[in-house]
Structures are given as structure tokens and as C-alpha cells.
Amino acid sequence: MSFDGSFTHAMVHELQQTVTTGRVSKINQPYANEVVLTIRANGHNYPILLSANPTYARIQVTEIPYVNPPVPTNFTMILRKYLQGAILKGVTQAANDRVVHLNFTSRNELGDQQELHLIIEIMARHSNVILVDQASGKILDAIKHVGSDQNRYRLLLPGAQYITPPKQDLDDPFAGPRADLAATIREFPNRDVLAGTLQHQYQGLGKDTAAALASALHQPGDANAHFTAFFAHFDAPQPTLTISPKGKTSFTAFPYPTEGQQQTATTLSQLLDTYYQDKAERDRVQQQGSVLIRVVRNELKKNRNKLKKLQRTLAETENADEYRVKGEILTTYLYQVKRGDTSVTLPNFYDQEKPLKIALSNQLSPNQNAQKYFKRYQKAKNAVSYVTTQIEQTQANVDYFDNIMAQIELAAPKDLIDIRLELQQGGYLRDHDHQKKAKKRRKQQISKPDQFTASDGTKISVGKNNLQNDKLTLHTAKRTDIWLHVKDMPGSHVIVHAADPSEQTILEAANLAAYFSKARASSTVPVDYVPVKRIHKPNGAKPGFVIFTGQKTVFVTPESALVDQLTANNTK
């Protein structure tokens, strides 16, 4: 389901009950299109996410952790100037549209009271977050600036008059059904056709909501009563996550009549955290890691092309013996070769005297032609050793960048910092001037691995990138700890902090190793495990690369539910 007007209605109702009368304690902008306002209300901090993401625009209380940029944006500074310490008077919705107003009261620099609206417009790629002064109706700032060249109807720029989005000539369903509802139902007995008609009559109905409403209206009984009862659910929601038979997930304010497995959440915000956690994380990683992804893809392409050329060269060297044989035959039968010939056919004493046709240069003497074949033989022979070494090095580079790409695909936004540092240290990513200045102020520290706790209380650490993996395995872990890694595939280093862990703990740690690897979506994944003392890093090896002996192997199928449980165990 999309975050339609009806779901917005339910979310506004939830926020009204939760954060109204609270005070703004923190304002952060962790991502380009997203702001987090922390509201202190009823002795609790509520981080309210206002997302103008083109794909995942929404408003909710979120418990998903985030990392702030080292330097706040201009929009963040404006919000802090006007809203730091402000009181949230109320949360309202414009009719049943996807436009939500957070209404604040605060004091300006002179101590005078001022009323401010922080407006989030949830409109796909046109989504925005806008701060407006209520008295003047002027825009103080917006997370996305929209000029006249982008929108002739209204400007979304500091100093411009705030104009509401164009209104649709549709009815607010929360005001009750239209007088012709019964006639509409009779006219359109097909559910899908009725759903489409309802979308053109009532404001804020997504496709799923309209389909669910059409199903309710086709039930026996009074249509107006069914209509009213349907929308009453949005004021007393049962947050529902539905997993379809094909594995597609959707969220609704209450259970809709649809196929699939359904599970409920305590609040709408918790529901959205569950639904968006992975989707939004992937999107944020794609946005923030776009430079890293481009660099890694370019290096992969370059090394894969190089590998193909080297393999072709190696294949050509397999003809080295043929050059030697031709040179020796020419030397033996020089008296039969005439200068100016372009070829000659001679008996091959290496193959039962069978005739062998040998190409010649008419510009060279017979002896020079023979020497030319010997030189080609020696060159090909020398190339074998060089090309073989180059193939090994290039294949190692392909494996290395394939590993980094897998880490980016599995990364949370906070993990990108270490990956960026690693690429800079390897000379693959340019260290910009502002980063150099920041490094002078403080040396960048490698972030800590993720921590989990097994069912029996044993601590487990998981490195999420090569720098973490090296530090965890080679410096932090004890020699008696157990090291795990998915077999023959990019993945995390996993350390069980115990010398003799139980079989259950090994399986749980192996599940983590498989989950945080390229095999996350696979089943029956082989995972090697071995004491840390058997792990060695070759001299000059790239970050994250180690060798080991004496390993044992277990087979597991990655389970996100188990990962969540091991994470929850760590907080107990």
C-alpha cells in the first residue's frame, strides 16, 4: 500500500495522541531529503521522521538509528534557529490529502511569540518539507527549493508566499458518504471497476484502500453504514503488515481482505519501521554510496577486461612449442629453403615425418626465418610466467572489489564511512580537500563491529567491512575465539567470543555469517569455522583477506528473524 491520504489520516491521529504539547529538543538532517525532529513529550523522546524521499516519502516516529553528517545543512540550521525549543501545538491534515502541518509556537530573537508551520507534502517525487511563518504566510525555507522553471503554479523558495498544492475536486471520505453511494454501487457491481470509480469520487484513496472499500461496500446490508464503519477503522487502527504468497510486503492501517500472511504492530510508526527498514536503508545506501559504487564498478570493469585479455594472451602462449618445433625443422632443412619463399613444407620429425607447412617471410634468409621462430618461442615461454602472475593478481583484484560491492549492498549508511576510508587508503578514491582538513582535526577511527548475543549469552561480533574485519579478527579477537566466514563467497568476519562454544551458538553465529554475506537470499549455505589462532594474513594482502587451515563446515539457511532475536538478546 502507498502512504495515501487515508493512511495519513490515521498517522496524524496517532501523532496527535503521542507528541502534541511536546517540545523540540533536537533537529537533525541525516539524509538529503529527510529530517528528524526529536520531540520531548510525556517524559519520552519521540524522533519524528519527515521524509521527502521520492520513493519513500512519509511522516512517522522512528526508532531506526541514523548517523548525522559532520556539518549540518543550511535547512537544518534554519530549522534549529526557528524551532529549537518550540512547542508542538498540534498535528493537522489538509482534508484527506497527503499534506500534514506540524503547528509550533516559539519565541523569536526579541522574545516575541511566533507561530510556525512545518509542512510535509507527501507527493512522490514532488514531496517536500517546508517551514512557513504563519503570520505572513512566507516560506522560511524548504528541504527542496522549487523555482518558477520547475513549477509555474507556485514557488517553494525562501521569502515566497506559501501556496497550498492544487486542490482536487473530490470529497473527503471522513465527512461521510456521497448521497449517490448506493446508486454507484448498483451501477458498478464489479469490485475493481467500483474501486476505480471511488478513487475518482473521494480524496486520498490509494489503489489498495479503494479495493478494500469496494469489497466492504459489496457486503450485504446498508452501504452508508459500511462506508462509515470502514473509515472509522482509521481512527482506531490495527497496524498490519501483509506478506503476499509471492513474498511482496505491504502495510495497511488495519487488515484488508487480501491473500497472504498478516502480522500486526503496536503502532503505525512501528509498522512503518518494519516495512521501510530494509527498503529505505537500501535507498539511502544507494544515494550516499553512489560515488563508492561508481568507483568499485569501474574498478571491477577494468580488472575484468584486463583478466580477459590476459587469459587470451595465456592461451596464445600455449603455441610456444609449435614455434620451437618449426624453428628446429627449418634449421635441420635449411638447404631446402630458398630465400624469397613465403612458405615451405618439410617433414616433421616430431610427428612421424608428416609434412608440416611453415610460413616464411620473403624478406628474411632461411636462417633468419628459423631464428624468428626461436625468438617467438622464447618470448611466449617468458610470457607464461609473467602472464600467470598477472592473472593471479588481477583475479585477486576482481575478488576484492566484488567483496566490497557485496559489502556496500549489505551495508547500513553508517558502514559506508569505513568503506570510503578503505578506498581512499588504497588510492582508488580521491581524498578531497575538505576531508583532508577534517583529518587534520581528528584521525578517522574505524567503527565498531555489530554486536549480537547467542541464546546462551555468548557474545558474537560481526565485521561489516574490510577494515572492521581486519581489526576484529587480527587485533580484537583472542586466539582461542572462534572465527566464521561463509565459504568461497564475499561476507563478514564473525567472531564467537568463546573458546569452546556450544553447537547451538556455532549455528547461530553461522547464521549471522551467512546473513551478512552475498548468500543472504540463499539456502543451505556452507560456513567455515576455525579458531582464530589458525587465521593468517599474507604479507601485502588487501584489507579483509586472510587464509586459514583446519576449518570445519556447517550448513545453515539465513533467517532474518533469528538475526533480530540475536540483536534483541544483546540489549537485555
XYZ file of C-alpha atoms in Angstrom:
572
model
C 0.000 0.000 0.000
C 1.107 3.560 -0.612
C 1.125 6.227 2.066
C -2.240 7.538 0.840
C -4.482 10.204 2.355
C -6.423 7.711 4.481
C -3.250 6.262 5.994
C -2.055 9.836 6.534
C -5.279 10.468 8.474
C -4.517 7.525 10.765
C -0.892 8.617 11.248
C -1.934 12.186 12.098
C -4.351 10.774 14.672
C -1.517 8.707 16.195
C 0.853 11.678 16.329
C -1.809 13.899 17.882
C -2.135 11.442 20.748
C 1.628 10.979 21.137
C 3.592 14.182 20.620
C 1.164 17.103 20.880
C 2.289 19.648 23.532
C 5.819 18.248 23.336
C 8.922 20.400 22.977
C 11.532 20.198 20.188
C 14.800 19.015 21.748
C 16.856 18.044 18.678
C 16.789 18.717 14.942
C 18.907 16.692 12.539
C 19.033 16.040 8.817
C 20.807 12.687 8.448
C 19.903 12.331 4.761
C 19.431 14.739 1.888
C 15.628 14.520 1.803
C 14.880 13.578 5.404
C 14.655 15.494 8.669
C 14.351 14.074 12.168
C 12.754 16.253 14.862
C 13.080 14.833 18.351
C 10.059 15.862 20.399
C 10.196 15.536 24.174
C 6.664 14.709 25.337
C 5.305 12.997 28.449
C 8.804 12.171 29.684
C 9.796 10.416 26.464
C 11.784 11.379 23.345
C 9.979 10.814 20.043
C 12.143 11.087 16.891
C 9.710 12.221 14.177
C 10.913 11.429 10.674
C 9.790 13.810 7.934
C 10.816 12.158 4.686
C 10.584 13.846 1.296
C 12.227 10.836 -0.322
C 10.832 10.478 -3.883
C 10.039 6.807 -3.264
C 9.516 6.508 0.494
C 8.008 9.870 1.495
C 6.238 9.689 4.861
C 5.872 11.036 8.385
C 6.278 8.802 11.429
C 8.014 8.281 14.756
C 11.090 6.176 14.011
C 13.374 4.095 16.178
C 15.769 3.231 13.347
C 19.203 4.675 14.225
C 20.853 7.126 11.877
C 24.205 8.886 11.546
C 24.334 12.656 11.210
C 26.640 14.363 8.719
C 29.613 16.155 10.316
C 28.368 19.526 9.029
C 24.643 20.449 9.307
C 22.872 21.610 6.157
C 21.509 25.133 5.704
C 17.984 23.773 6.080
C 18.937 22.152 9.379
C 20.373 25.463 10.630
C 17.172 27.303 9.680
C 15.028 24.725 11.480
C 17.223 24.951 14.569
C 17.024 28.734 14.509
C 13.224 28.808 14.472
C 12.135 25.526 16.069
C 14.726 24.640 18.714
C 12.753 24.525 21.978
C 9.440 25.226 20.192
C 6.191 23.677 21.478
C 4.227 21.438 19.148
C 0.643 22.712 19.465
C -0.933 20.225 17.095
C -0.711 17.978 14.065
C -3.293 18.531 11.326
C -4.078 17.222 7.871
C -5.360 19.215 4.919
C -8.733 17.490 4.267
C -7.799 13.912 3.339
C -4.802 14.979 1.304
C -1.234 13.826 1.938
C -0.285 17.184 3.415
C 0.471 17.356 7.150
C 1.022 20.509 9.223
C 3.077 20.431 12.409
C 1.965 23.607 14.175
C 4.556 25.128 16.516
C 4.732 28.107 18.822
C 8.092 29.579 19.799
C 9.896 32.784 20.717
C 11.861 34.837 18.222
C 15.140 36.619 18.906
C 13.260 39.536 20.509
C 11.331 37.211 22.799
C 8.047 37.687 20.965
C 5.824 34.680 20.417
C 5.559 33.404 16.853
C 3.512 30.697 15.199
C 5.200 28.411 12.675
C 4.049 25.592 10.429
C 6.362 22.791 9.397
C 4.566 21.259 6.430
C 5.315 17.903 4.857
C 3.825 17.296 1.439
C 3.840 13.580 0.601
C 3.675 13.616 -3.179
C 6.158 11.081 -4.600
C 8.950 12.919 -6.439
C 7.320 16.269 -5.608
C 7.450 15.585 -1.852
C 8.805 18.397 0.273
C 9.273 19.677 3.824
C 8.555 23.400 4.176
C 8.859 25.808 7.117
C 6.279 28.621 6.974
C 5.713 31.678 9.158
C 2.002 31.642 10.000
C 1.575 35.414 10.390
C 2.997 36.360 6.989
C 2.438 33.085 5.149
C 6.017 33.374 3.902
C 8.282 30.375 3.356
C 11.306 30.492 5.651
C 12.961 27.557 3.897
C 12.265 24.198 2.221
C 14.219 20.978 2.053
C 13.861 21.158 -1.753
C 13.882 24.512 -3.483
C 11.476 24.703 -6.426
C 11.750 27.682 -8.784
C 9.441 29.010 -11.487
C 11.270 26.988 -14.128
C 10.162 23.814 -12.332
C 6.687 24.809 -11.199
C 4.695 27.718 -12.644
C 1.851 27.302 -10.151
C 3.872 28.054 -7.012
C 7.382 28.816 -5.795
C 8.918 26.882 -2.924
C 11.749 29.238 -2.109
C 12.684 31.288 0.983
C 10.669 34.512 1.006
C 7.972 33.254 -1.359
C 4.334 33.156 -0.298
C 3.301 29.623 0.579
C 0.578 28.363 -1.726
C -1.118 25.079 -0.965
C -0.903 22.305 -3.576
C -3.691 22.366 -6.186
C -6.908 21.039 -4.669
C -8.677 18.078 -6.186
C -12.395 18.351 -6.760
C -13.044 15.265 -4.619
C -14.988 14.574 -1.439
C -13.368 13.972 1.939
C -14.440 10.402 2.839
C -14.175 11.174 6.562
C -17.009 13.685 6.104
C -19.314 10.813 5.189
C -20.534 9.110 2.001
C -21.998 10.875 -1.003
C -25.754 10.824 -1.458
C -25.416 8.713 -4.609
C -23.316 5.969 -2.957
C -25.997 3.257 -3.243
C -26.631 4.133 -6.886
C -22.879 3.982 -7.620
C -22.650 0.508 -6.080
C -25.571 -0.736 -8.179
C -24.053 0.769 -11.312
C -20.696 -0.913 -10.776
C -21.154 -4.446 -9.440
C -17.575 -5.355 -10.377
C -15.247 -4.688 -7.437
C -12.287 -3.399 -9.450
C -14.434 -1.066 -11.535
C -16.154 0.242 -8.386
C -12.761 0.792 -6.742
C -11.605 2.920 -9.678
C -14.822 4.940 -9.544
C -14.427 5.554 -5.801
C -10.903 6.871 -6.378
C -12.369 9.491 -8.724
C -15.023 10.492 -6.179
C -13.201 10.513 -2.828
C -9.948 12.149 -1.864
C -6.933 10.214 -0.566
C -7.789 6.670 -1.646
C -4.846 4.577 -2.759
C -5.461 1.612 -5.040
C -5.463 -0.902 -2.166
C -7.691 1.239 0.040
C -10.189 1.748 -2.778
C -10.252 -2.016 -3.458
C -10.795 -2.778 0.236
C -13.568 -0.160 0.417
C -15.249 -1.624 -2.674
C -15.189 -5.079 -1.063
C -16.777 -3.672 2.095
C -19.497 -1.875 0.133
C -20.415 -5.049 -1.742
C -21.263 -6.792 1.528
C -24.968 -7.302 2.368
C -26.519 -4.521 4.405
C -26.635 -0.746 4.448
C -23.968 0.763 2.174
C -23.733 4.017 4.140
C -23.134 2.075 7.360
C -20.423 0.000 5.668
C -18.802 3.179 4.364
C -18.785 4.866 7.780
C -17.538 1.723 9.531
C -14.716 1.322 7.021
C -13.295 4.784 7.640
C -13.843 4.512 11.401
C -11.051 1.886 11.345
C -8.532 4.627 10.539
C -9.264 6.291 13.895
C -8.719 3.015 15.780
C -6.140 1.298 13.575
C -4.771 -2.217 13.764
C -1.407 -1.700 12.013
C -0.991 -4.645 9.647
C 1.896 -5.933 7.555
C 0.884 -8.361 4.812
C 3.268 -10.737 3.059
C 1.763 -11.965 -0.203
C 2.249 -15.544 -1.478
C 4.906 -14.124 -3.836
C 6.775 -12.544 -0.920
C 5.759 -8.932 -1.580
C 5.082 -6.918 1.574
C 2.519 -4.151 2.081
C 1.323 -2.104 5.042
C -2.210 -1.022 5.932
C -3.838 0.754 8.852
C -5.986 -2.334 9.503
C -6.320 -5.779 7.864
C -7.503 -5.538 4.262
C -9.199 -8.516 2.572
C -6.214 -9.857 0.621
C -4.219 -13.041 0.213
C -1.095 -13.557 2.265
C 0.250 -13.833 5.770
C -0.626 -10.916 8.036
C 1.070 -9.697 11.190
C 0.261 -6.706 13.376
C 2.319 -3.994 15.022
C 1.637 -1.960 18.148
C 1.676 1.401 16.366
C 1.611 2.680 12.814
C 5.124 4.034 13.300
C 6.437 0.635 14.356
C 4.696 -0.845 11.318
C 6.491 1.594 9.023
C 9.843 0.947 10.696
C 9.371 -2.762 9.988
C 8.274 -2.172 6.401
C 10.781 0.516 5.443
C 13.824 -0.528 7.440
C 15.412 -2.561 4.683
C 13.895 -0.705 1.706
C 14.790 2.770 2.966
C 18.235 1.602 4.096
C 18.986 0.255 0.602
C 17.828 3.535 -0.921
C 19.943 5.606 1.476
C 22.985 3.443 0.819
C 22.452 3.837 -2.940
C 22.255 7.617 -2.528
C 25.100 8.133 -0.046
C 27.280 5.426 -1.553
C 26.775 6.424 -5.185
C 30.393 7.597 -5.532
C 31.711 4.432 -3.881
C 29.507 2.243 -6.073
C 30.704 4.025 -9.212
C 34.369 3.663 -8.224
C 34.004 -0.032 -7.374
C 32.047 -0.777 -10.555
C 34.696 0.977 -12.666
C 37.491 -0.980 -10.964
C 35.581 -4.231 -11.436
C 35.019 -3.499 -15.118
C 38.652 -2.509 -15.657
C 40.038 -5.608 -13.925
C 37.576 -7.997 -15.577
C 38.531 -6.645 -19.020
C 42.204 -6.955 -18.116
C 41.634 -10.525 -16.952
C 40.046 -11.468 -20.280
C 43.000 -10.031 -22.219
C 45.496 -11.852 -20.009
C 43.637 -15.120 -20.445
C 43.720 -14.664 -24.227
C 47.450 -13.966 -24.042
C 47.963 -17.080 -21.937
C 46.026 -19.129 -24.465
C 48.314 -17.828 -27.196
C 51.411 -18.936 -25.259
C 50.158 -22.498 -25.481
C 51.515 -22.391 -29.081
C 55.075 -21.840 -27.806
C 56.177 -25.420 -28.545
C 54.862 -25.095 -32.078
C 57.249 -22.169 -32.671
C 60.180 -24.210 -31.298
C 59.383 -27.224 -33.488
C 59.171 -25.072 -36.627
C 62.468 -23.378 -35.780
C 64.257 -26.715 -35.326
C 62.796 -28.199 -38.519
C 63.848 -25.116 -40.502
C 67.366 -25.333 -39.019
C 67.611 -29.019 -39.946
C 66.430 -28.498 -43.551
C 67.952 -25.081 -44.277
C 69.391 -26.356 -47.548
C 65.844 -26.996 -48.805
C 64.646 -23.454 -48.031
C 65.114 -20.725 -50.626
C 65.256 -17.017 -49.904
C 62.111 -15.281 -51.151
C 59.809 -18.223 -50.374
C 56.637 -17.348 -48.407
C 56.200 -20.925 -47.162
C 57.794 -24.328 -47.224
C 56.545 -27.853 -46.490
C 59.016 -30.081 -44.623
C 58.845 -33.461 -42.820
C 58.040 -33.125 -39.107
C 60.428 -35.483 -37.308
C 58.441 -34.881 -34.095
C 55.298 -36.356 -35.686
C 56.263 -39.423 -37.737
C 57.727 -37.361 -40.583
C 54.308 -35.959 -41.523
C 54.526 -32.944 -43.831
C 54.367 -29.611 -41.972
C 53.719 -26.339 -43.782
C 55.761 -23.457 -42.319
C 55.071 -19.800 -43.109
C 58.132 -17.720 -44.081
C 58.988 -14.078 -44.566
C 60.285 -13.457 -48.076
C 62.323 -10.559 -46.680
C 64.444 -12.841 -44.463
C 67.047 -15.500 -45.180
C 66.264 -19.152 -44.297
C 68.394 -18.912 -41.161
C 66.737 -15.627 -40.117
C 63.318 -17.253 -40.521
C 64.408 -20.098 -38.246
C 65.754 -17.613 -35.674
C 62.481 -15.684 -35.821
C 60.576 -18.795 -34.742
C 63.045 -19.398 -31.865
C 62.588 -15.788 -30.689
C 58.806 -16.155 -30.766
C 59.151 -19.371 -28.767
C 61.357 -17.696 -26.145
C 59.038 -14.677 -25.897
C 55.975 -16.870 -25.418
C 57.816 -19.009 -22.869
C 58.853 -15.939 -20.857
C 55.317 -14.544 -21.065
C 53.814 -17.607 -19.384
C 55.350 -16.806 -16.009
C 54.548 -13.082 -16.223
C 51.008 -13.573 -17.505
C 50.263 -16.247 -14.899
C 51.360 -13.864 -12.137
C 49.310 -11.038 -13.656
C 46.240 -13.280 -13.889
C 46.564 -14.187 -10.200
C 46.902 -10.518 -9.195
C 44.044 -9.378 -11.429
C 41.769 -12.167 -10.202
C 42.610 -11.104 -6.648
C 41.568 -7.546 -7.555
C 38.294 -8.792 -9.051
C 37.598 -10.802 -5.890
C 38.497 -7.795 -3.740
C 36.176 -5.342 -5.491
C 33.447 -7.964 -5.758
C 33.753 -8.292 -1.989
C 33.496 -4.524 -1.479
C 30.443 -4.353 -3.759
C 28.798 -7.077 -1.677
C 29.620 -5.107 1.488
C 28.015 -1.968 0.027
C 24.909 -3.962 -0.917
C 24.629 -5.235 2.673
C 25.744 -2.010 4.359
C 23.837 0.393 6.535
C 24.585 4.073 5.818
C 26.961 4.239 8.806
C 29.062 1.398 7.346
C 29.913 3.450 4.250
C 32.347 5.621 6.227
C 34.824 2.764 6.686
C 34.414 1.593 3.090
C 35.146 5.108 1.853
C 38.249 5.274 4.083
C 39.463 1.916 2.765
C 39.104 3.016 -0.868
C 40.932 6.251 -0.072
C 43.758 4.377 1.644
C 44.016 2.080 -1.383
C 44.289 5.049 -3.724
C 41.054 4.224 -5.531
C 39.122 7.237 -4.241
C 40.388 10.787 -4.175
C 40.692 12.389 -0.744
C 39.053 15.800 -1.212
C 40.402 18.934 0.409
C 37.610 19.265 2.969
C 38.213 15.669 4.018
C 41.937 16.364 4.393
C 41.175 19.309 6.664
C 38.842 17.176 8.727
C 41.555 14.523 9.067
C 43.960 17.125 10.393
C 41.474 17.899 13.143
C 40.955 14.271 14.028
C 42.143 10.939 12.736
C 39.237 8.892 11.464
C 38.529 5.947 13.701
C 37.351 2.610 12.357
C 33.796 1.988 13.520
C 32.981 -0.894 15.834
C 31.603 -4.212 14.551
C 27.966 -5.089 15.155
C 27.344 -6.952 18.404
C 24.994 -9.894 18.972
C 24.309 -12.291 21.828
C 23.696 -16.006 21.357
C 20.839 -17.821 23.092
C 23.192 -18.970 25.873
C 24.595 -15.475 26.437
C 27.812 -15.847 24.396
C 28.911 -12.617 22.720
C 29.270 -12.568 18.924
C 30.866 -9.798 16.835
C 30.288 -9.218 13.115
C 32.525 -7.055 10.932
C 30.597 -5.189 8.243
C 33.522 -4.121 6.049
C 37.173 -4.994 5.414
C 38.658 -2.528 7.896
C 36.342 -3.784 10.625
C 37.086 -7.379 9.634
C 40.868 -6.886 9.887
C 40.667 -5.118 13.216
C 38.205 -7.634 14.651
C 39.991 -10.799 13.521
C 43.630 -9.748 13.772
C 43.639 -7.380 16.749
C 40.497 -7.643 18.873
C 39.678 -11.363 18.959
C 41.504 -13.744 21.269
C 43.476 -16.588 19.707
C 41.084 -19.052 21.301
C 37.932 -17.363 19.941
C 36.105 -18.966 17.018
C 36.189 -17.298 13.585
C 33.459 -17.921 10.978
C 33.018 -16.934 7.341
C 30.723 -18.033 4.523
C 32.594 -20.463 2.276
C 34.099 -19.190 -1.004
C 31.946 -16.062 -1.133
C 32.164 -12.396 -0.047
C 30.953 -11.911 3.507
C 31.602 -10.685 7.028
C 34.133 -11.967 9.534
C 32.228 -13.323 12.532
C 33.852 -13.912 15.924
C 32.359 -16.037 18.692
C 33.972 -14.792 21.883
C 34.398 -18.229 23.438
C 36.998 -20.993 23.199
C 34.513 -23.866 23.247
C 31.063 -22.581 22.201
C 28.037 -24.847 22.112
C 26.795 -26.341 18.869
C 23.760 -24.052 19.082
C 25.975 -20.973 19.368
C 28.065 -22.115 16.379
C 24.886 -22.483 14.321
C 23.611 -19.063 15.414
C 26.964 -17.450 14.556
C 26.996 -19.293 11.224
C 23.547 -17.879 10.526
C 24.963 -14.386 11.089
C 27.903 -15.154 8.774
C 25.514 -16.327 6.051
C 23.072 -13.450 6.577
C 25.811 -10.800 6.335
C 27.184 -12.200 3.102
C 26.361 -12.427 -0.574
C 24.459 -15.641 0.261
C 21.767 -13.848 2.281
C 18.986 -14.918 -0.088
C 20.282 -18.498 -0.466
C 19.510 -21.681 1.422
C 21.809 -24.385 2.860
C 24.812 -22.029 2.892
C 28.214 -23.561 3.830
C 30.013 -21.631 6.595
C 33.596 -22.400 7.655
C 34.677 -22.011 11.279
C 38.077 -22.321 12.898
C 39.942 -20.979 15.982
C 41.388 -17.504 15.437
C 44.924 -18.831 16.002
C 44.648 -20.633 12.645
C 43.917 -17.373 10.796
C 46.816 -15.692 8.980
C 47.107 -12.620 6.762
C 49.675 -12.907 3.954
C 52.165 -10.071 3.603
C 50.859 -7.406 1.277
C 47.334 -8.869 1.179
C 44.445 -6.494 0.659
C 42.192 -5.487 3.595
C 39.882 -8.256 4.761
C 41.831 -11.080 3.094
C 43.043 -13.930 5.307
C 43.998 -17.595 4.915
C 43.291 -20.460 7.297
C 43.649 -24.200 7.739
C 41.932 -26.945 9.709
C 38.438 -25.495 9.334
C 35.150 -27.272 9.888
C 31.993 -26.505 7.914
C 28.329 -26.231 8.879
C 25.332 -25.584 6.620
C 22.670 -23.006 7.520
C 19.833 -21.090 5.891
C 19.931 -17.344 6.753
C 16.956 -16.263 8.864
C 16.230 -12.574 9.458
C 14.037 -13.463 12.456
C 16.996 -15.178 14.152
C 19.226 -12.172 13.428
C 16.606 -9.912 15.035
C 16.467 -12.200 18.058
C 20.262 -12.243 18.467
C 20.198 -8.447 18.192
C 17.470 -8.204 20.839
C 19.443 -10.540 23.118
C 22.295 -8.031 23.050
C 20.132 -5.322 24.625
C 18.923 -7.478 27.507
